[in-house]
Amino acid sequence: MKKTSTQIKVLLLLLILITGLSACNKGSSDVLPTMITYDVVIDPTSTSAWSGGLITSVIPSFTAYGVCWSATNQEPTIADSKTSEPLVLISCTSNLTGLSPNTTYYARAYATNSGGTGYGNVIKFTTGSDQSNAYKAVSTLAGSITPGFVNGTGTAAMFNSPMGMTTDAAGNIYVSDSYNSAIRKITPAGVVTTVAGIGQLGYLNGPAASAEFYSPSGLAIDASGNIFVADRGNNMIRKITPAGVVSTFAGSGNAGYSDGTGIAATFNTPSGVAFDAAGNLYVADYGNNLIRKITSDGVVTTVAGSRAVGYANGLGIATNFNKPTSIALDAAGNIYVTEPYNNAIRKISPDYMVTTFAGGPAATTLVGSPIAISIDATGNMFIADFNGRILKISAGKILTVLAGKSGTTGSTDGDGGSASFNNPQGIASGTSGSVYVADFGNNLIRKVNSN
């Protein structure tokens, strides 16, 4: 019987429906996983490196994941060298071993399910020469082992548990003198003065000479020379103008979590601050386990973290942090956050995708307990490891230890291999290849030559 055009249309529709139902009845695990490959950080010997990956597709199960790499295949597969990690989270951290110095490699994350193997983006990296003994000279710029609140030059000055730091274009160093509740300034010659604060805990706006803070931490300077302070104990972000006037930029003073404008917003022990190129201020909200953003008009929003304590990568507020302490941005607008309790440096892209840049619970010794971070104009990253080391990750992603030994406490200057610190908690890159360290437990400001 000849079929009418209507019958043909009905048959075609039935065929489409049957095909669609068949596809829907297939397990979604038949769809290849999609991945993001983490940055590759090369260890000091250049014979191993760390990377990882994040599964970004919604799949119910997978049977293997890790990182594959090759020196010859520019799109490496699981037929090349690879790691295989325990199937715990939707992200993994992997140690790439057996590398050769001064060699170019290609790496990408992979994940396998019943549909096959999916791959992340390819990361090209080049190992260097052995840098395991590339220590740099350490000296004391200012301060005395004895805590105090005294201005002066070099070791004649006194601090009390210095924490956050930043530098200006002229090479001056600014320090949150935490237990003195003051903001101090140090010239390149080591001359120490007080910018704001009277040496006692409190909360008072107005002229800098009479203003009060409560255990300040992170510092950042905007393009107009205003200093922004993470006033931890007051749960606020404070502002100091070049004319020496202190005001509250954001935060009500009550510990809590609410977005809003200015003093309508709340924070919980904000610890780190950093500006992007557009003038937005990012805050490591330590007590809330969040990363917050404040526009130049004082509008506060949450860009990453869920408030729950944890370690989970992903997009924006679907992620978890564990007491973030410090924050820095690179020239591309990526945000880097230190988490000493996760032994990690996390990376947040401009679209707020959170990944692990270095370290993590599976790589606890790589960056130790990173508590402060600074990035210089050429893309070098400097890290204060609370355990007693000063680290550098070059723009080429090669990790070196500039000074200190993990677990060793002291105040020794000299060659970085024998130099010692006592719970360093602040770091700032300066001019002429210098890096400055707030040596919290020693009440000192130390200088490390990074070249």
PDB file of C-alpha atoms in Angstrom, residues 64-285:
ATOM      1  CA  ALA A  64      40.500   5.671  36.047  1.00  0.00           C
ATOM      2  CA  TYR A  65      41.978   9.149  35.987  1.00  0.00           C
ATOM      3  CA  GLY A  66      45.338  10.841  36.214  1.00  0.00           C
ATOM      4  CA  VAL A  67      47.817  12.642  33.984  1.00  0.00           C
ATOM      5  CA  CYS A  68      49.615  11.361  30.899  1.00  0.00           C
ATOM      6  CA  TRP A  69      52.733  12.906  29.417  1.00  0.00           C
ATOM      7  CA  SER A  70      55.350  12.557  26.681  1.00  0.00           C
ATOM      8  CA  ALA A  71      58.454  14.297  25.369  1.00  0.00           C
ATOM      9  CA  THR A  72      57.626  13.314  21.771  1.00  0.00           C
ATOM     10  CA  ASN A  73      53.839  13.114  21.487  1.00  0.00           C
ATOM     11  CA  GLN A  74      52.364  16.606  21.543  1.00  0.00           C
ATOM     12  CA  GLU A  75      48.930  15.125  22.349  1.00  0.00           C
ATOM     13  CA  PRO A  76      49.845  12.447  24.883  1.00  0.00           C
ATOM     14  CA  THR A  77      47.506   9.532  25.581  1.00  0.00           C
ATOM     15  CA  ILE A  78      47.292   6.783  28.170  1.00  0.00           C
ATOM     16  CA  ALA A  79      49.600   4.772  25.886  1.00  0.00           C
ATOM     17  CA  ASP A  80      52.365   7.190  26.952  1.00  0.00           C
ATOM     18  CA  SER A  81      53.662   7.678  30.491  1.00  0.00           C
ATOM     19  CA  LYS A  82      50.773   8.163  32.903  1.00  0.00           C
ATOM     20  CA  THR A  83      49.698   8.228  36.522  1.00  0.00           C
ATOM     21  CA  SER A  84      46.653   6.482  37.935  1.00  0.00           C
ATOM     22  CA  GLU A  85      45.126   8.071  41.013  1.00  0.00           C
ATOM     23  CA  PRO A  86      42.678   6.742  43.632  1.00  0.00           C
ATOM     24  CA  LEU A  87      39.087   7.408  42.566  1.00  0.00           C
ATOM     25  CA  VAL A  88      38.058   9.740  45.380  1.00  0.00           C
ATOM     26  CA  LEU A  89      37.017  13.155  44.027  1.00  0.00           C
ATOM     27  CA  ILE A  90      36.213  14.628  40.615  1.00  0.00           C
ATOM     28  CA  SER A  91      39.716  16.116  40.666  1.00  0.00           C
ATOM     29  CA  CYS A  92      43.144  14.647  41.223  1.00  0.00           C
ATOM     30  CA  THR A  93      46.746  15.668  41.815  1.00  0.00           C
ATOM     31  CA  SER A  94      49.514  13.645  40.185  1.00  0.00           C
ATOM     32  CA  ASN A  95      53.278  13.359  40.507  1.00  0.00           C
ATOM     33  CA  LEU A  96      54.978  13.035  37.115  1.00  0.00           C
ATOM     34  CA  THR A  97      58.227  11.146  37.689  1.00  0.00           C
ATOM     35  CA  GLY A  98      61.213  10.048  35.655  1.00  0.00           C
ATOM     36  CA  LEU A  99      61.621  13.368  33.845  1.00  0.00           C
ATOM     37  CA  SER A 100      64.898  14.489  32.295  1.00  0.00           C
ATOM     38  CA  PRO A 101      66.388  17.951  32.979  1.00  0.00           C
ATOM     39  CA  ASN A 102      66.328  20.575  30.208  1.00  0.00           C
ATOM     40  CA  THR A 103      63.651  18.716  28.251  1.00  0.00           C
ATOM     41  CA  THR A 104      60.309  19.823  26.821  1.00  0.00           C
ATOM     42  CA  TYR A 105      57.251  17.720  27.705  1.00  0.00           C
ATOM     43  CA  TYR A 106      53.553  17.685  26.942  1.00  0.00           C
ATOM     44  CA  ALA A 107      51.011  16.687  29.585  1.00  0.00           C
ATOM     45  CA  ARG A 108      47.256  16.474  29.928  1.00  0.00           C
ATOM     46  CA  ALA A 109      44.751  15.043  32.365  1.00  0.00           C
ATOM     47  CA  TYR A 110      42.651  12.034  31.426  1.00  0.00           C
ATOM     48  CA  ALA A 111      39.616  10.179  32.748  1.00  0.00           C
ATOM     49  CA  THR A 112      38.191   6.861  31.575  1.00  0.00           C
ATOM     50  CA  ASN A 113      34.643   5.536  31.764  1.00  0.00           C
ATOM     51  CA  SER A 114      32.627   2.956  29.829  1.00  0.00           C
ATOM     52  CA  GLY A 115      32.517   5.298  26.857  1.00  0.00           C
ATOM     53  CA  GLY A 116      36.296   5.539  26.580  1.00  0.00           C
ATOM     54  CA  THR A 117      38.942   8.026  27.649  1.00  0.00           C
ATOM     55  CA  GLY A 118      38.527  11.784  27.600  1.00  0.00           C
ATOM     56  CA  TYR A 119      41.420  14.235  27.815  1.00  0.00           C
ATOM     57  CA  GLY A 120      41.974  17.724  29.108  1.00  0.00           C
ATOM     58  CA  ASN A 121      43.901  20.562  27.518  1.00  0.00           C
ATOM     59  CA  VAL A 122      47.597  20.016  26.758  1.00  0.00           C
ATOM     60  CA  ILE A 123      50.168  21.774  28.951  1.00  0.00           C
ATOM     61  CA  LYS A 124      53.617  22.256  27.436  1.00  0.00           C
ATOM     62  CA  PHE A 125      56.427  22.581  29.966  1.00  0.00           C
ATOM     63  CA  THR A 126      60.201  22.529  29.984  1.00  0.00           C
ATOM     64  CA  THR A 127      62.324  21.220  32.824  1.00  0.00           C
ATOM     65  CA  GLY A 128      65.479  23.105  33.823  1.00  0.00           C
ATOM     66  CA  SER A 129      68.750  22.233  35.437  1.00  0.00           C
ATOM     67  CA  ASP A 130      69.002  20.961  39.004  1.00  0.00           C
ATOM     68  CA  GLN A 131      68.006  23.842  41.315  1.00  0.00           C
ATOM     69  CA  SER A 132      67.855  21.876  44.565  1.00  0.00           C
ATOM     70  CA  ASN A 133      70.680  23.939  46.067  1.00  0.00           C
ATOM     71  CA  ALA A 134      69.858  27.319  44.514  1.00  0.00           C
ATOM     72  CA  TYR A 135      69.713  29.150  47.829  1.00  0.00           C
ATOM     73  CA  LYS A 136      69.835  32.958  48.095  1.00  0.00           C
ATOM     74  CA  ALA A 137      71.234  35.373  50.655  1.00  0.00           C
ATOM     75  CA  VAL A 138      69.090  36.403  53.629  1.00  0.00           C
ATOM     76  CA  SER A 139      69.535  39.527  55.763  1.00  0.00           C
ATOM     77  CA  THR A 140      67.539  41.436  58.390  1.00  0.00           C
ATOM     78  CA  LEU A 141      66.135  44.698  57.062  1.00  0.00           C
ATOM     79  CA  ALA A 142      64.437  45.927  60.237  1.00  0.00           C
ATOM     80  CA  GLY A 143      63.357  44.880  63.689  1.00  0.00           C
ATOM     81  CA  SER A 144      64.643  43.237  66.828  1.00  0.00           C
ATOM     82  CA  ILE A 145      63.913  39.772  68.219  1.00  0.00           C
ATOM     83  CA  THR A 146      62.391  41.490  71.249  1.00  0.00           C
ATOM     84  CA  PRO A 147      58.790  42.586  70.531  1.00  0.00           C
ATOM     85  CA  GLY A 148      58.000  46.285  70.788  1.00  0.00           C
ATOM     86  CA  PHE A 149      56.570  49.342  69.081  1.00  0.00           C
ATOM     87  CA  VAL A 150      59.493  51.590  68.196  1.00  0.00           C
ATOM     88  CA  ASN A 151      60.307  53.525  65.021  1.00  0.00           C
ATOM     89  CA  GLY A 152      63.889  53.863  63.859  1.00  0.00           C
ATOM     90  CA  THR A 153      66.381  52.516  61.362  1.00  0.00           C
ATOM     91  CA  GLY A 154      67.105  48.829  60.858  1.00  0.00           C
ATOM     92  CA  THR A 155      67.520  46.831  64.049  1.00  0.00           C
ATOM     93  CA  ALA A 156      66.786  49.915  66.176  1.00  0.00           C
ATOM     94  CA  ALA A 157      63.123  49.584  65.177  1.00  0.00           C
ATOM     95  CA  MET A 158      60.776  47.118  66.870  1.00  0.00           C
ATOM     96  CA  PHE A 159      57.716  45.162  65.721  1.00  0.00           C
ATOM     97  CA  ASN A 160      55.322  42.766  67.394  1.00  0.00           C
ATOM     98  CA  SER A 161      54.330  39.755  65.279  1.00  0.00           C
ATOM     99  CA  PRO A 162      54.296  41.298  61.764  1.00  0.00           C
ATOM    100  CA  MET A 163      51.966  39.654  59.243  1.00  0.00           C
ATOM    101  CA  GLY A 164      50.739  41.071  55.916  1.00  0.00           C
ATOM    102  CA  MET A 165      52.975  43.034  53.547  1.00  0.00           C
ATOM    103  CA  THR A 166      52.954  44.975  50.301  1.00  0.00           C
ATOM    104  CA  THR A 167      55.290  47.324  48.412  1.00  0.00           C
ATOM    105  CA  ASP A 168      54.835  50.498  46.388  1.00  0.00           C
ATOM    106  CA  ALA A 169      56.415  51.631  43.127  1.00  0.00           C
ATOM    107  CA  ALA A 170      59.131  53.536  45.008  1.00  0.00           C
ATOM    108  CA  GLY A 171      60.290  50.376  46.763  1.00  0.00           C
ATOM    109  CA  ASN A 172      58.823  51.176  50.181  1.00  0.00           C
ATOM    110  CA  ILE A 173      57.535  48.232  52.206  1.00  0.00           C
ATOM    111  CA  TYR A 174      54.301  48.379  54.207  1.00  0.00           C
ATOM    112  CA  VAL A 175      53.736  45.969  57.077  1.00  0.00           C
ATOM    113  CA  SER A 176      50.742  45.019  59.173  1.00  0.00           C
ATOM    114  CA  ASP A 177      52.296  45.062  62.621  1.00  0.00           C
ATOM    115  CA  SER A 178      49.632  42.722  63.888  1.00  0.00           C
ATOM    116  CA  TYR A 179      49.991  42.664  67.662  1.00  0.00           C
ATOM    117  CA  ASN A 180      50.708  46.398  67.694  1.00  0.00           C
ATOM    118  CA  SER A 181      47.549  46.914  65.607  1.00  0.00           C
ATOM    119  CA  ALA A 182      49.434  49.366  63.410  1.00  0.00           C
ATOM    120  CA  ILE A 183      50.517  49.801  59.804  1.00  0.00           C
ATOM    121  CA  ARG A 184      54.239  50.483  59.475  1.00  0.00           C
ATOM    122  CA  LYS A 185      56.338  51.729  56.550  1.00  0.00           C
ATOM    123  CA  ILE A 186      59.947  50.779  55.796  1.00  0.00           C
ATOM    124  CA  THR A 187      62.049  52.610  53.214  1.00  0.00           C
ATOM    125  CA  PRO A 188      64.543  50.643  51.084  1.00  0.00           C
ATOM    126  CA  ALA A 189      67.215  51.970  53.476  1.00  0.00           C
ATOM    127  CA  GLY A 190      65.412  50.376  56.438  1.00  0.00           C
ATOM    128  CA  VAL A 191      63.917  53.516  58.012  1.00  0.00           C
ATOM    129  CA  VAL A 192      60.749  52.531  59.899  1.00  0.00           C
ATOM    130  CA  THR A 193      57.829  54.888  60.572  1.00  0.00           C
ATOM    131  CA  THR A 194      54.183  54.384  61.551  1.00  0.00           C
ATOM    132  CA  VAL A 195      51.560  55.048  58.875  1.00  0.00           C
ATOM    133  CA  ALA A 196      48.481  54.485  61.044  1.00  0.00           C
ATOM    134  CA  GLY A 197      47.574  53.021  64.420  1.00  0.00           C
ATOM    135  CA  ILE A 198      48.567  53.813  67.985  1.00  0.00           C
ATOM    136  CA  GLY A 199      49.850  50.462  69.181  1.00  0.00           C
ATOM    137  CA  GLN A 200      46.695  49.194  70.857  1.00  0.00           C
ATOM    138  CA  LEU A 201      43.638  47.182  69.855  1.00  0.00           C
ATOM    139  CA  GLY A 202      40.511  49.097  68.899  1.00  0.00           C
ATOM    140  CA  TYR A 203      38.349  50.531  66.178  1.00  0.00           C
ATOM    141  CA  LEU A 204      38.522  54.219  65.345  1.00  0.00           C
ATOM    142  CA  ASN A 205      38.423  56.025  62.003  1.00  0.00           C
ATOM    143  CA  GLY A 206      39.806  59.480  61.313  1.00  0.00           C
ATOM    144  CA  PRO A 207      43.363  60.854  61.298  1.00  0.00           C
ATOM    145  CA  ALA A 208      45.944  58.097  60.940  1.00  0.00           C
ATOM    146  CA  ALA A 209      47.817  59.242  64.042  1.00  0.00           C
ATOM    147  CA  SER A 210      44.823  58.412  66.252  1.00  0.00           C
ATOM    148  CA  ALA A 211      43.164  55.625  64.230  1.00  0.00           C
ATOM    149  CA  GLU A 212      42.780  52.172  65.770  1.00  0.00           C
ATOM    150  CA  PHE A 213      42.913  48.688  64.245  1.00  0.00           C
ATOM    151  CA  TYR A 214      42.471  45.192  65.636  1.00  0.00           C
ATOM    152  CA  SER A 215      45.235  42.780  64.600  1.00  0.00           C
ATOM    153  CA  PRO A 216      45.478  43.777  60.918  1.00  0.00           C
ATOM    154  CA  SER A 217      46.753  41.329  58.317  1.00  0.00           C
ATOM    155  CA  GLY A 218      46.774  41.641  54.493  1.00  0.00           C
ATOM    156  CA  LEU A 219      47.612  44.907  52.718  1.00  0.00           C
ATOM    157  CA  ALA A 220      47.101  46.187  49.169  1.00  0.00           C
ATOM    158  CA  ILE A 221      47.733  49.551  47.499  1.00  0.00           C
ATOM    159  CA  ASP A 222      45.537  50.885  44.682  1.00  0.00           C
ATOM    160  CA  ALA A 223      46.568  53.022  41.706  1.00  0.00           C
ATOM    161  CA  SER A 224      45.889  56.224  43.678  1.00  0.00           C
ATOM    162  CA  GLY A 225      48.122  55.250  46.576  1.00  0.00           C
ATOM    163  CA  ASN A 226      45.371  54.313  49.013  1.00  0.00           C
ATOM    164  CA  ILE A 227      46.274  51.485  51.371  1.00  0.00           C
ATOM    165  CA  PHE A 228      43.604  48.850  52.024  1.00  0.00           C
ATOM    166  CA  VAL A 229      43.861  46.790  55.194  1.00  0.00           C
ATOM    167  CA  ALA A 230      42.326  43.434  56.075  1.00  0.00           C
ATOM    168  CA  ASP A 231      41.427  44.380  59.649  1.00  0.00           C
ATOM    169  CA  ARG A 232      40.995  40.830  60.924  1.00  0.00           C
ATOM    170  CA  GLY A 233      39.840  41.446  64.465  1.00  0.00           C
ATOM    171  CA  ASN A 234      37.328  44.080  63.386  1.00  0.00           C
ATOM    172  CA  ASN A 235      36.019  41.920  60.486  1.00  0.00           C
ATOM    173  CA  MET A 236      36.431  44.908  58.166  1.00  0.00           C
ATOM    174  CA  ILE A 237      38.342  46.222  55.191  1.00  0.00           C
ATOM    175  CA  ARG A 238      39.801  49.599  56.128  1.00  0.00           C
ATOM    176  CA  LYS A 239      41.213  52.317  53.846  1.00  0.00           C
ATOM    177  CA  ILE A 240      44.087  54.738  54.490  1.00  0.00           C
ATOM    178  CA  THR A 241      44.365  57.660  52.063  1.00  0.00           C
ATOM    179  CA  PRO A 242      47.713  59.213  51.060  1.00  0.00           C
ATOM    180  CA  ALA A 243      46.658  62.195  53.184  1.00  0.00           C
ATOM    181  CA  GLY A 244      46.482  59.917  56.237  1.00  0.00           C
ATOM    182  CA  VAL A 245      42.737  59.545  56.747  1.00  0.00           C
ATOM    183  CA  VAL A 246      41.402  56.160  57.860  1.00  0.00           C
ATOM    184  CA  SER A 247      37.887  54.988  57.010  1.00  0.00           C
ATOM    185  CA  THR A 248      35.910  51.769  56.753  1.00  0.00           C
ATOM    186  CA  PHE A 249      35.612  50.567  53.152  1.00  0.00           C
ATOM    187  CA  ALA A 250      33.506  47.446  53.763  1.00  0.00           C
ATOM    188  CA  GLY A 251      32.256  45.357  56.663  1.00  0.00           C
ATOM    189  CA  SER A 252      29.932  46.023  59.582  1.00  0.00           C
ATOM    190  CA  GLY A 253      32.327  44.968  62.313  1.00  0.00           C
ATOM    191  CA  ASN A 254      30.290  41.895  63.159  1.00  0.00           C
ATOM    192  CA  ALA A 255      31.632  38.471  62.223  1.00  0.00           C
ATOM    193  CA  GLY A 256      29.257  36.985  59.675  1.00  0.00           C
ATOM    194  CA  TYR A 257      28.497  36.386  56.048  1.00  0.00           C
ATOM    195  CA  SER A 258      26.423  38.703  53.916  1.00  0.00           C
ATOM    196  CA  ASP A 259      27.050  40.368  50.587  1.00  0.00           C
ATOM    197  CA  GLY A 260      26.073  43.999  50.173  1.00  0.00           C
ATOM    198  CA  THR A 261      27.529  47.470  49.853  1.00  0.00           C
ATOM    199  CA  GLY A 262      30.049  48.951  52.250  1.00  0.00           C
ATOM    200  CA  ILE A 263      29.188  48.479  55.914  1.00  0.00           C
ATOM    201  CA  ALA A 264      26.082  46.451  54.981  1.00  0.00           C
ATOM    202  CA  ALA A 265      28.360  43.529  54.100  1.00  0.00           C
ATOM    203  CA  THR A 266      29.908  41.238  56.700  1.00  0.00           C
ATOM    204  CA  PHE A 267      33.160  39.258  56.847  1.00  0.00           C
ATOM    205  CA  ASN A 268      34.672  36.771  59.253  1.00  0.00           C
ATOM    206  CA  THR A 269      38.357  37.406  59.957  1.00  0.00           C
ATOM    207  CA  PRO A 270      39.397  38.698  56.508  1.00  0.00           C
ATOM    208  CA  SER A 271      43.096  37.938  56.095  1.00  0.00           C
ATOM    209  CA  GLY A 272      44.326  38.687  52.564  1.00  0.00           C
ATOM    210  CA  VAL A 273      43.595  41.406  49.982  1.00  0.00           C
ATOM    211  CA  ALA A 274      44.739  42.085  46.412  1.00  0.00           C
ATOM    212  CA  PHE A 275      43.670  44.301  43.501  1.00  0.00           C
ATOM    213  CA  ASP A 276      42.980  43.368  39.895  1.00  0.00           C
ATOM    214  CA  ALA A 277      43.737  45.642  36.937  1.00  0.00           C
ATOM    215  CA  ALA A 278      40.184  47.037  36.953  1.00  0.00           C
ATOM    216  CA  GLY A 279      40.418  48.221  40.557  1.00  0.00           C
ATOM    217  CA  ASN A 280      38.379  45.423  42.142  1.00  0.00           C
ATOM    218  CA  LEU A 281      39.632  44.249  45.522  1.00  0.00           C
ATOM    219  CA  TYR A 282      39.633  40.511  46.242  1.00  0.00           C
ATOM    220  CA  VAL A 283      39.524  39.269  49.829  1.00  0.00           C
ATOM    221  CA  ALA A 284      40.534  35.946  51.371  1.00  0.00           C
ATOM    222  CA  ASP A 285      37.714  35.675  53.909  1.00  0.00           C
TER     223      ASP A 285
END
